[in-house]
Structures are given as structure tokens and as C-alpha cells.
Tab-separated table of C-alpha atoms in Angstrom:
chain	number	residue	atom	x	y	z
A	1330	MET	CA	34.065	30.220	-2.070
A	1331	LEU	CA	34.041	27.886	-4.819
A	1332	LYS	CA	35.133	29.723	-8.237
A	1333	GLY	CA	35.364	28.844	-11.860
A	1334	LYS	CA	36.034	30.822	-14.786
A	1335	LEU	CA	32.656	32.113	-15.171
A	1336	VAL	CA	30.629	31.684	-11.920
A	1337	LYS	CA	31.180	31.664	-8.298
A	1338	LEU	CA	29.315	29.656	-5.910
A	1339	ARG	CA	28.667	31.006	-2.255
A	1340	HIS	CA	26.250	30.441	0.613
A	1341	GLN	CA	22.811	31.745	-0.070
A	1342	SER	CA	22.019	34.846	2.035
A	1343	PHE	CA	18.896	36.259	3.309
A	1344	ASP	CA	18.913	39.008	0.471
A	1345	ASP	CA	19.029	36.525	-2.080
A	1346	GLN	CA	15.487	35.212	-1.295
A	1347	ALA	CA	13.792	38.154	-2.884
A	1348	ILE	CA	15.924	37.366	-6.121
A	1349	LEU	CA	15.132	33.867	-6.111
A	1350	ALA	CA	11.194	34.481	-5.700
A	1351	GLY	CA	11.557	36.576	-9.018
A	1352	PHE	CA	13.391	33.915	-10.741
A	1353	LEU	CA	10.930	31.283	-9.680
A	1354	ASN	CA	7.954	32.990	-10.843
A	1355	GLN	CA	9.208	33.368	-14.532
A	1356	GLU	CA	7.289	31.048	-16.904
A	1357	HIS	CA	10.630	29.730	-18.368
A	1358	VAL	CA	11.356	28.457	-14.879
A	1359	MET	CA	7.808	27.388	-13.706
A	1360	GLU	CA	7.333	25.331	-16.914
A	1361	LEU	CA	10.273	23.190	-15.547
A	1362	ARG	CA	8.936	22.305	-12.194
A	1363	SER	CA	5.786	20.449	-13.193
A	1364	SER	CA	6.149	17.826	-10.181
A	1365	GLU	CA	4.544	20.786	-7.990
A	1366	LEU	CA	1.707	22.887	-8.529
A	1367	PRO	CA	2.122	25.848	-10.636
A	1368	ARG	CA	2.300	28.364	-7.554
A	1369	PHE	CA	3.959	31.800	-7.297
A	1370	SER	CA	6.816	31.901	-4.839
A	1371	TYR	CA	6.776	34.785	-2.355
A	1372	LYS	CA	9.957	36.390	-1.012
A	1373	GLU	CA	8.486	36.435	2.526
A	1374	ASP	CA	7.942	32.656	2.348
A	1375	LEU	CA	11.453	31.948	1.174
A	1376	GLU	CA	12.774	34.269	3.735
A	1377	LYS	CA	10.830	32.370	6.432
A	1378	LYS	CA	12.123	29.097	4.979
A	1379	TYR	CA	15.694	30.239	5.031
A	1380	LYS	CA	15.511	31.451	8.834
A	1381	GLU	CA	14.281	27.964	9.575
A	1382	ARG	CA	17.192	26.429	7.753
A	1383	PHE	CA	19.520	28.802	9.399
A	1384	GLU	CA	18.300	28.180	13.040
A	1385	LYS	CA	18.123	24.390	12.297
A	1386	HIS	CA	21.517	24.215	10.932
A	1387	ASP	CA	21.839	20.575	10.070
A	1388	ASP	CA	23.593	18.882	7.369
A	1389	ASN	CA	20.841	17.390	5.614
A	1390	ASP	CA	20.458	20.142	2.991
A	1391	TYR	CA	22.617	22.885	1.794
A	1392	HIS	CA	21.925	25.721	-0.665
A	1393	LEU	CA	24.412	27.870	-2.575
A	1394	THR	CA	23.836	30.927	-4.743
A	1395	ILE	CA	25.259	31.151	-8.157
A	1396	GLU	CA	26.711	34.282	-9.267
A	1397	THR	CA	28.932	35.761	-12.093
A	1398	LEU	CA	32.270	36.684	-11.231
A	1399	ASP	CA	31.646	40.166	-10.892
A	1400	GLY	CA	28.889	39.388	-8.036
A	1401	LYS	CA	25.600	39.173	-10.174
A	1402	VAL	CA	23.142	36.509	-8.709
A	1403	ILE	CA	22.033	34.482	-11.539
A	1404	GLY	CA	20.598	31.219	-9.967
A	1405	SER	CA	20.854	28.724	-7.289
A	1406	ILE	CA	22.086	25.254	-6.607
A	1407	GLY	CA	21.729	22.995	-3.530
A	1408	VAL	CA	20.980	19.694	-2.060
A	1409	MET	CA	17.596	19.316	-0.666
A	1410	PHE	CA	18.112	15.887	1.226
A	1411	VAL	CA	20.944	13.680	1.887
A	1412	PHE	CA	20.221	10.172	2.726
A	1413	TRP	CA	23.295	9.477	4.833
A	1414	LYS	CA	22.755	5.853	5.600
A	1415	ASN	CA	22.956	5.080	1.876
A	1416	GLY	CA	25.284	7.757	1.061
A	1417	PHE	CA	22.994	9.698	-1.765
A	1418	ALA	CA	22.081	13.253	-2.011
A	1419	TYR	CA	19.101	14.683	-4.170
A	1420	MET	CA	20.346	18.064	-5.804
A	1421	TYR	CA	19.133	20.829	-7.781
A	1422	GLN	CA	20.107	23.555	-9.944
A	1423	LEU	CA	18.531	26.731	-11.466
A	1424	ILE	CA	19.578	29.308	-13.744
A	1425	GLY	CA	17.045	32.220	-13.216
A	1426	ASP	CA	18.523	34.852	-14.901
A	1427	LYS	CA	17.309	34.462	-18.862
A	1428	GLU	CA	20.580	35.944	-20.111
A	1429	TYR	CA	22.657	33.362	-18.588
A	1430	VAL	CA	20.697	30.190	-19.486
A	1431	GLU	CA	23.375	29.560	-22.288
A	1432	GLY	CA	27.125	30.238	-22.428
A	1433	GLY	CA	28.425	27.436	-20.072
A	1434	TYR	CA	27.415	29.097	-16.908
A	1435	ARG	CA	25.122	26.280	-15.709
A	1436	GLU	CA	27.532	23.551	-16.620
A	1437	GLU	CA	30.170	25.252	-14.588
A	1438	ALA	CA	27.778	25.763	-11.463
A	1439	ILE	CA	27.177	21.950	-11.820
A	1440	GLU	CA	30.844	20.917	-12.182
A	1441	LEU	CA	31.846	23.067	-9.083
A	1442	PHE	CA	28.893	21.782	-7.086
A	1443	THR	CA	29.628	18.435	-7.803
A	1444	GLU	CA	33.070	18.508	-6.764
A	1445	PHE	CA	32.305	20.208	-3.569
A	1446	SER	CA	29.672	17.707	-2.789
A	1447	PHE	CA	32.020	14.910	-3.130
A	1448	LEU	CA	35.462	16.055	-2.010
A	1449	GLU	CA	34.037	18.149	1.023
A	1450	GLY	CA	30.753	16.816	1.682
A	1451	ASN	CA	31.904	13.026	1.389
A	1452	VAL	CA	28.622	12.397	-0.708
A	1453	ARG	CA	28.717	8.905	-2.543
A	1454	LYS	CA	26.369	9.493	-5.137
A	1455	LEU	CA	24.487	12.675	-6.420
A	1456	LYS	CA	20.934	12.297	-7.975
A	1457	VAL	CA	18.875	14.683	-9.847
A	1458	SER	CA	15.556	14.826	-11.800
A	1459	VAL	CA	15.092	16.887	-14.866
A	1460	GLN	CA	12.016	17.101	-17.067
A	1461	GLU	CA	11.887	16.511	-20.764
A	1462	ASN	CA	11.500	19.966	-21.724
A	1463	ASP	CA	14.637	21.087	-19.725
A	1464	GLN	CA	17.005	19.964	-22.411
A	1465	ARG	CA	19.568	22.466	-21.397
A	1466	SER	CA	19.834	21.201	-18.000
A	1467	LEU	CA	19.589	17.422	-19.169
A	1468	GLU	CA	22.743	18.276	-21.671
A	1469	ALA	CA	24.724	20.129	-18.845
A	1470	PHE	CA	24.347	17.175	-16.207
A	1471	LYS	CA	25.408	14.686	-18.996
A	1472	SER	CA	28.365	16.743	-19.976
A	1473	CYS	CA	29.498	16.839	-16.372
A	1474	GLY	CA	29.270	12.900	-16.170
A	1475	TYR	CA	25.860	12.246	-14.955
A	1476	GLU	CA	24.175	9.061	-16.395
A	1477	LEU	CA	20.423	8.213	-16.896
A	1478	GLU	CA	19.008	5.916	-14.499
A	1479	VAL	CA	15.421	6.085	-14.584
A	1480	THR	CA	12.838	7.458	-17.210
A	1481	HIS	CA	9.577	8.168	-15.584
A	1482	LYS	CA	7.513	8.044	-18.514
A	1483	GLU	CA	4.796	10.920	-18.906
A	1484	ASP	CA	5.120	11.663	-15.474
A	1485	VAL	CA	4.259	15.613	-15.251
A	1486	LEU	CA	1.680	17.627	-16.708
A	1487	CYS	CA	3.114	20.753	-18.428
A	1488	HIS	CA	0.904	23.092	-20.837
A	1489	GLY	CA	-1.391	20.244	-21.245
A	1490	LYS	CA	1.009	17.520	-22.252
A	1491	TYR	CA	2.402	14.952	-19.810
A	1492	LEU	CA	6.223	14.987	-20.098
A	1493	ASP	CA	8.810	12.247	-19.337
A	1494	VAL	CA	10.925	12.864	-16.027
A	1495	TYR	CA	14.652	11.701	-16.085
A	1496	GLU	CA	16.590	10.608	-13.008
A	1497	LEU	CA	20.292	11.100	-13.427
A	1498	ALA	CA	22.999	10.166	-11.124
A	1499	ILE	CA	26.805	10.274	-10.730
A	1500	PHE	CA	29.104	8.390	-8.411
A	1501	LYS	CA	31.899	9.672	-6.580
A	1502	ASP	CA	34.456	7.276	-7.785
A	1503	GLN	CA	33.426	7.942	-11.276
A	1504	PHE	CA	33.836	11.783	-10.899
A	1505	ILE	CA	37.120	11.305	-9.485
A	1506	ALA	CA	38.142	8.935	-12.390
A	1507	LYS	CA	36.815	11.143	-14.746
A	1508	ARG	CA	38.891	13.991	-13.220
A	1509	ALA	CA	42.272	11.994	-13.173
A	1510	ALA	CA	41.646	11.114	-16.810
A	1511	GLN	CA	41.600	14.717	-18.056
B	1220	MET	CA	-14.111	-2.057	2.418
B	1221	PHE	CA	-12.894	-3.413	-0.607
B	1222	SER	CA	-13.395	-7.302	-1.375
B	1223	GLY	CA	-11.438	-9.757	-3.167
B	1224	GLU	CA	-11.770	-13.745	-3.450
B	1225	ARG	CA	-9.723	-14.355	-0.490
B	1226	ILE	CA	-8.685	-11.055	1.263
B	1227	ASN	CA	-10.354	-7.494	2.124
B	1228	LEU	CA	-8.915	-4.328	1.965
B	1229	ARG	CA	-10.097	-2.518	5.198
B	1230	PRO	CA	-8.922	0.668	7.231
B	1231	GLN	CA	-6.004	0.046	9.307
B	1232	LYS	CA	-7.030	0.020	13.062
B	1233	LYS	CA	-5.285	0.600	16.287
B	1234	GLU	CA	-5.290	-2.913	17.163
B	1235	ASP	CA	-3.264	-3.942	14.089
B	1236	SER	CA	-0.381	-2.197	16.018
B	1237	GLU	CA	1.233	-5.216	17.615
B	1238	LEU	CA	0.898	-7.670	14.596
B	1239	ILE	CA	2.586	-4.999	12.606
B	1240	VAL	CA	5.540	-4.761	15.093
B	1241	GLN	CA	5.473	-8.567	15.043
B	1242	TYR	CA	5.640	-8.715	11.254
B	1243	GLN	CA	8.174	-6.199	10.959
B	1244	SER	CA	10.446	-7.715	13.267
B	1245	ASP	CA	10.925	-10.386	10.696
B	1246	PRO	CA	14.346	-9.801	8.776
B	1247	GLU	CA	12.283	-11.001	5.608
B	1248	VAL	CA	10.360	-8.053	5.919
B	1249	THR	CA	12.484	-5.293	7.053
B	1250	ASP	CA	15.442	-6.250	4.906
B	1251	ASN	CA	13.047	-6.104	1.888
B	1252	TYR	CA	11.115	-3.070	2.740
B	1253	TYR	CA	12.836	-0.638	4.702
B	1254	MET	CA	15.055	2.060	2.649
B	1255	SER	CA	16.227	3.230	6.261
B	1256	MET	CA	18.154	1.107	8.430
B	1257	SER	CA	16.639	-2.707	8.955
B	1258	ILE	CA	15.576	-2.333	12.467
B	1259	PRO	CA	12.254	-3.543	13.764
B	1260	PRO	CA	9.948	-0.897	14.724
B	1261	ILE	CA	8.728	-0.350	18.444
B	1262	LYS	CA	4.868	-0.106	18.933
B	1263	ASP	CA	5.330	3.490	19.934
B	1264	PHE	CA	6.422	4.170	16.564
B	1265	VAL	CA	3.762	2.145	14.804
B	1266	ASP	CA	0.961	3.908	17.113
B	1267	HIS	CA	2.140	7.392	15.922
B	1268	TRP	CA	2.344	6.377	12.355
B	1269	TYR	CA	-1.270	5.226	12.580
B	1270	GLU	CA	-2.488	8.379	14.606
B	1271	ARG	CA	-0.863	10.518	11.941
B	1272	SER	CA	-2.565	8.530	9.084
B	1273	VAL	CA	-6.038	8.649	10.677
B	1274	GLY	CA	-7.950	11.352	8.739
B	1275	SER	CA	-4.953	12.309	6.884
B	1276	LYS	CA	-5.868	13.998	3.493
B	1277	GLU	CA	-2.236	13.236	2.224
B	1278	GLY	CA	-2.445	9.638	1.557
B	1279	PHE	CA	-4.134	6.105	1.913
B	1280	THR	CA	-3.314	3.327	4.058
B	1281	PHE	CA	-5.317	0.091	4.176
B	1282	ALA	CA	-4.851	-3.373	6.068
B	1283	ILE	CA	-4.853	-6.499	4.223
B	1284	GLU	CA	-7.193	-9.146	6.182
B	1285	THR	CA	-8.173	-12.765	5.108
B	1286	LYS	CA	-11.994	-13.533	4.844
B	1287	GLU	CA	-11.433	-14.553	8.574
B	1288	GLY	CA	-10.405	-11.237	9.651
B	1289	LEU	CA	-6.865	-12.058	10.165
B	1290	TYR	CA	-4.648	-8.942	9.563
B	1291	ILE	CA	-1.668	-10.212	7.309
B	1292	GLY	CA	-0.384	-7.113	6.223
B	1293	GLY	CA	-0.769	-3.605	4.724
B	1294	CYS	CA	-0.702	-1.255	1.801
B	1295	PHE	CA	-0.350	2.621	1.349
B	1296	THR	CA	0.391	5.539	-0.979
B	1297	MET	CA	3.630	7.623	-0.934
B	1298	TRP	CA	4.003	10.895	-2.639
B	1299	LEU	CA	0.326	11.256	-3.861
B	1300	ASN	CA	0.420	13.768	-6.507
B	1301	TRP	CA	-2.735	15.177	-7.357
B	1302	LYS	CA	-1.896	17.390	-9.891
B	1303	ASN	CA	-0.105	14.884	-12.107
B	1304	GLY	CA	-2.374	11.978	-11.148
B	1305	THR	CA	0.635	9.686	-9.879
B	1306	THR	CA	1.635	8.060	-6.572
B	1307	TYR	CA	4.109	5.719	-5.249
B	1308	LEU	CA	2.782	2.775	-3.131
B	1309	ALA	CA	4.344	0.333	-0.853
B	1310	ILE	CA	2.831	-3.250	0.178
B	1311	PHE	CA	4.076	-5.915	2.303
B	1312	ILE	CA	2.529	-9.252	3.466
B	1313	GLY	CA	3.793	-9.713	6.865
B	1314	HIS	CA	2.255	-13.142	8.167
B	1315	PRO	CA	4.658	-15.657	6.962
B	1316	ASP	CA	2.082	-18.424	6.166
B	1317	TYR	CA	0.518	-16.123	3.561
B	1318	ARG	CA	3.797	-15.085	1.401
B	1319	SER	CA	4.224	-16.670	-1.886
B	1320	LYS	CA	0.668	-17.652	-2.484
B	1321	GLY	CA	-0.869	-14.873	-4.457
B	1322	TYR	CA	-2.403	-12.942	-1.483
B	1323	GLY	CA	0.153	-9.948	-2.167
B	1324	THR	CA	-0.854	-10.066	-5.978
B	1325	GLU	CA	-4.623	-10.091	-5.092
B	1326	ALA	CA	-4.092	-7.345	-2.668
B	1327	MET	CA	-2.402	-5.240	-5.302
B	1328	LYS	CA	-4.946	-5.718	-7.931
B	1329	LEU	CA	-7.335	-4.393	-5.334
B	1330	PHE	CA	-5.290	-1.485	-4.111
B	1331	LEU	CA	-4.498	-0.466	-7.991
B	1332	ASN	CA	-8.328	-0.708	-8.706
B	1333	PHE	CA	-9.053	1.594	-6.000
B	1334	LEU	CA	-6.211	4.147	-7.179
B	1335	PHE	CA	-7.090	4.136	-10.640
B	1336	ASN	CA	-10.982	3.485	-10.626
B	1337	GLU	CA	-12.068	5.121	-7.537
B	1338	LEU	CA	-9.327	7.816	-7.094
B	1339	GLY	CA	-8.968	8.561	-10.571
B	1340	LEU	CA	-4.991	8.474	-10.844
B	1341	ARG	CA	-3.267	7.959	-14.149
B	1342	LYS	CA	-0.037	6.144	-12.971
B	1343	VAL	CA	1.238	4.177	-10.044
B	1344	LYS	CA	4.787	3.743	-9.032
B	1345	LEU	CA	6.934	1.626	-6.876
B	1346	ASN	CA	10.382	1.138	-5.595
B	1347	VAL	CA	11.671	-2.239	-4.941
B	1348	PHE	CA	14.935	-3.642	-4.053
B	1349	GLY	CA	17.050	-5.479	-6.868
B	1350	PHE	CA	17.695	-8.553	-4.659
B	1351	ASN	CA	13.816	-8.859	-3.758
B	1352	LYS	CA	13.428	-11.272	-6.901
B	1353	ARG	CA	9.807	-12.512	-5.478
B	1354	ALA	CA	8.664	-9.017	-5.199
B	1355	ILE	CA	9.980	-8.108	-8.643
B	1356	ARG	CA	8.080	-11.118	-10.086
B	1357	SER	CA	4.844	-10.443	-8.270
B	1358	TYR	CA	4.886	-6.933	-9.402
B	1359	GLU	CA	5.450	-7.943	-12.927
B	1360	LYS	CA	2.419	-10.248	-12.843
B	1361	ALA	CA	0.206	-7.408	-11.531
B	1362	GLY	CA	1.330	-5.544	-14.690
B	1363	PHE	CA	4.124	-3.220	-13.525
B	1364	ASN	CA	6.980	-2.392	-15.804
B	1365	LEU	CA	10.412	-1.353	-15.199
B	1366	GLU	CA	11.170	2.299	-15.689
B	1367	GLY	CA	14.686	2.310	-14.584
B	1368	ILE	CA	17.155	1.108	-12.130
B	1369	ASN	CA	18.930	3.393	-9.510
B	1370	ARG	CA	22.456	1.849	-9.251
B	1371	ASN	CA	23.836	1.067	-5.913
B	1372	GLU	CA	21.081	2.965	-4.089
B	1373	LEU	CA	20.514	0.854	-1.105
B	1374	TYR	CA	23.124	0.087	1.740
B	1375	ARG	CA	22.179	-3.352	3.296
B	1376	ASN	CA	24.341	-5.783	5.022
B	1377	GLY	CA	27.775	-4.226	4.267
B	1378	GLU	CA	27.112	-3.961	0.542
B	1379	TYR	CA	25.334	-1.467	-1.962
B	1380	HIS	CA	22.377	-2.680	-3.971
B	1381	ASP	CA	20.433	-1.551	-6.852
B	1382	THR	CA	16.536	-0.670	-6.638
B	1383	HIS	CA	14.260	-0.983	-9.574
B	1384	VAL	CA	11.329	1.819	-10.403
B	1385	MET	CA	8.176	0.286	-11.671
B	1386	SER	CA	5.299	1.511	-12.972
B	1387	ILE	CA	1.664	0.902	-14.203
B	1388	THR	CA	-0.904	3.135	-16.008
B	1389	ARG	CA	-4.566	3.200	-15.673
B	1390	ASP	CA	-4.698	1.994	-19.140
B	1391	GLU	CA	-2.323	-0.752	-18.864
B	1392	PHE	CA	-4.407	-1.852	-15.778
B	1393	ASN	CA	-7.799	-1.623	-17.036
B	1394	GLY	CA	-6.925	-2.911	-20.505
B	1395	GLY	CA	-4.809	-5.985	-19.138
B	1396	GLU	CA	-5.538	-9.179	-17.610
B	1397	CYS	CA	-5.304	-7.917	-13.960
B	1398	LYS	CA	-8.479	-6.004	-14.190
B	1399	CYS	CA	-10.439	-6.792	-11.007
């Protein structure tokens, strides 16, 4: 288990899927996922995908649950896809429980996950996409050392307006050097 | 079929497979084109790709042919997103005699005209390897602008290389000099 001062990261479980479906159906989460059609998530669908992943058991994606130190599930973090040949991985994070969107929970989860992916997963580069209206995530990734690489201008439609999407990335060497400097 | 001055865009045919394998066995094509390992495809793979694309609602694939009917390359959409009106595209001129002579640019303009003015897309994007200066120049000529650079994104020939993300909007295309 990956443990910080505020959060723990652990393997996602079957029982988490119902909680995650609830998180994904909230307006404050849906409006940050405008690359997709704004469809509701169903626990049965997430449970089915969870079982498929469980049976497939490959190393091309991994999904962890973010919970508080007393075991309350507040979000999810993981890698959707690893491109082993080029050494990079696309990650995502979600703080679904509105009470925890501020207070450093997100920042700590990102830091723990980034460290895990580099030091255990041997990923060389982690990439993430963040929408313009998700300033909290943008600041959280930057505070962990992620740097802006691409601005997809007016790329996704949200509440009638086209928003920019930022691609950020961090390299293993960069992360380790930052750690050493601290 | 969509006609230009020197080339046409037409549906891909199964008979194109042999030329696709031949063209994509040229390192000049594979090294500049494949994000995955630069290994020439086999015909089974190309046939499978063709069968998947036939009748697909997920994207559009066109063959690029000369007015004499010679297949010289192809272009297709990737990650077409109807909701946001965006798509990525890829294009290649495989026949060595038709590279660096404006055929790719003409095909690109025809393809963009189709994507913007027939499909109604709003924005088209592409990824190009940083070392492929000829392609970057050609895309700039077609009106694409740089959106950013993914640093050390591609591992090729023992080194990491940057990849560039470029885009063009419908307004830029229709208002620019590249309008068909």
C-alpha cells in the first residue's frame, strides 16, 4: 500500500465500482471529462470492465483507489495505457468526493502515484490531459513537477463553450532529480 | 471520389494491399510513420486492416491515386470525435517517385476539404515526428499550426525523439490560401 500523510492508494476493488460510478455521475466531475459524450456511468458497466481487467491481468493499465487514512474512498488514480516501446504512460486522476477536492489530497495522491509509476512501474514518462476548467488538477500536476507540453486550443465542448486541453508530462529523471534536491 | 488537379482520393480497395506492403517496407516510410516498432507490415495485416475499415462508422480511409489510376499512398482519420468536431489524421505518399513534388500537399487539401466542408468537422490535428522536417514543412504549407511538442516521445534507432502536435481549424482552412 502506498501511504502518505493524507491519503492511501490501494488496488481498486469490485466494491469500489459502485462508489466510482456515483463519483463519475456528479456534475463537477462530468464537466471535466468533455472529450467524451456526457453519458452517465453505471456501476454494472464498471463492474463488468473491472472483471474483464481482472481476468486479462496484463501490465498495460493499472487502477488504484484513493482513500483517506481512515479508509474513506474519495477518488481514483491510474494508468489507462502504457506504450512500453516508447516508455510512456497516460495517467488520470479523479477526486470524486467533493469534500476532498481541496486540502492537498489530490496533490499527495499524484505525488505517490508518480513515484510508484517511476520507481516500481519503471515508466520513463508520465502524461496526462487536463481541461482548462480543471484548474485544481492543473495546479496539482504542476506542483508535482509536471510540465506543459501541448495546448490543444478550443478542443472540447463544455456548457456551450470550446475549452483548451493541456497535455502535461513528467520524466522519471526529472522526478528523481527533484526528489534529490529536496 | 474527390478530384484534385493531379490526384484523386478514392475508397481504398483490397487490391491496394500489395502496394501498401511494398511502400511501407521502405524505411523512409516506416521510420517516419510508425509510432510503434518500425517493422514493415505483412499482407495479412494490411488485409485485416482493410476488412476492419470497410463499412466502419468509426473513421474514413482514402487511397491517393494519380489521374492515371496509380495508387501512390493513403490518408485516414484517427480518434474521430463527433461530439467535439475534431479528428486526428495521418497521410503518407508511399511511391518514391511522387514524394517532395506537392502530391502530399494536394492530397492533404482534398482530405481537409472533405473533413471540414463535407463532414463539418471543426478542427483537425496530427502528430508528426520532430526529425521529419519535410513533412512538417508540408503541413505548415497546408495551413497547420504547431500546438505543442511532446518531448522525447518516440524511441527510434536507439534514441528518443520529439513529436509535434499540429492543428488546423475549419475557419483557418476556408479563410486561408489552401482552400480547394
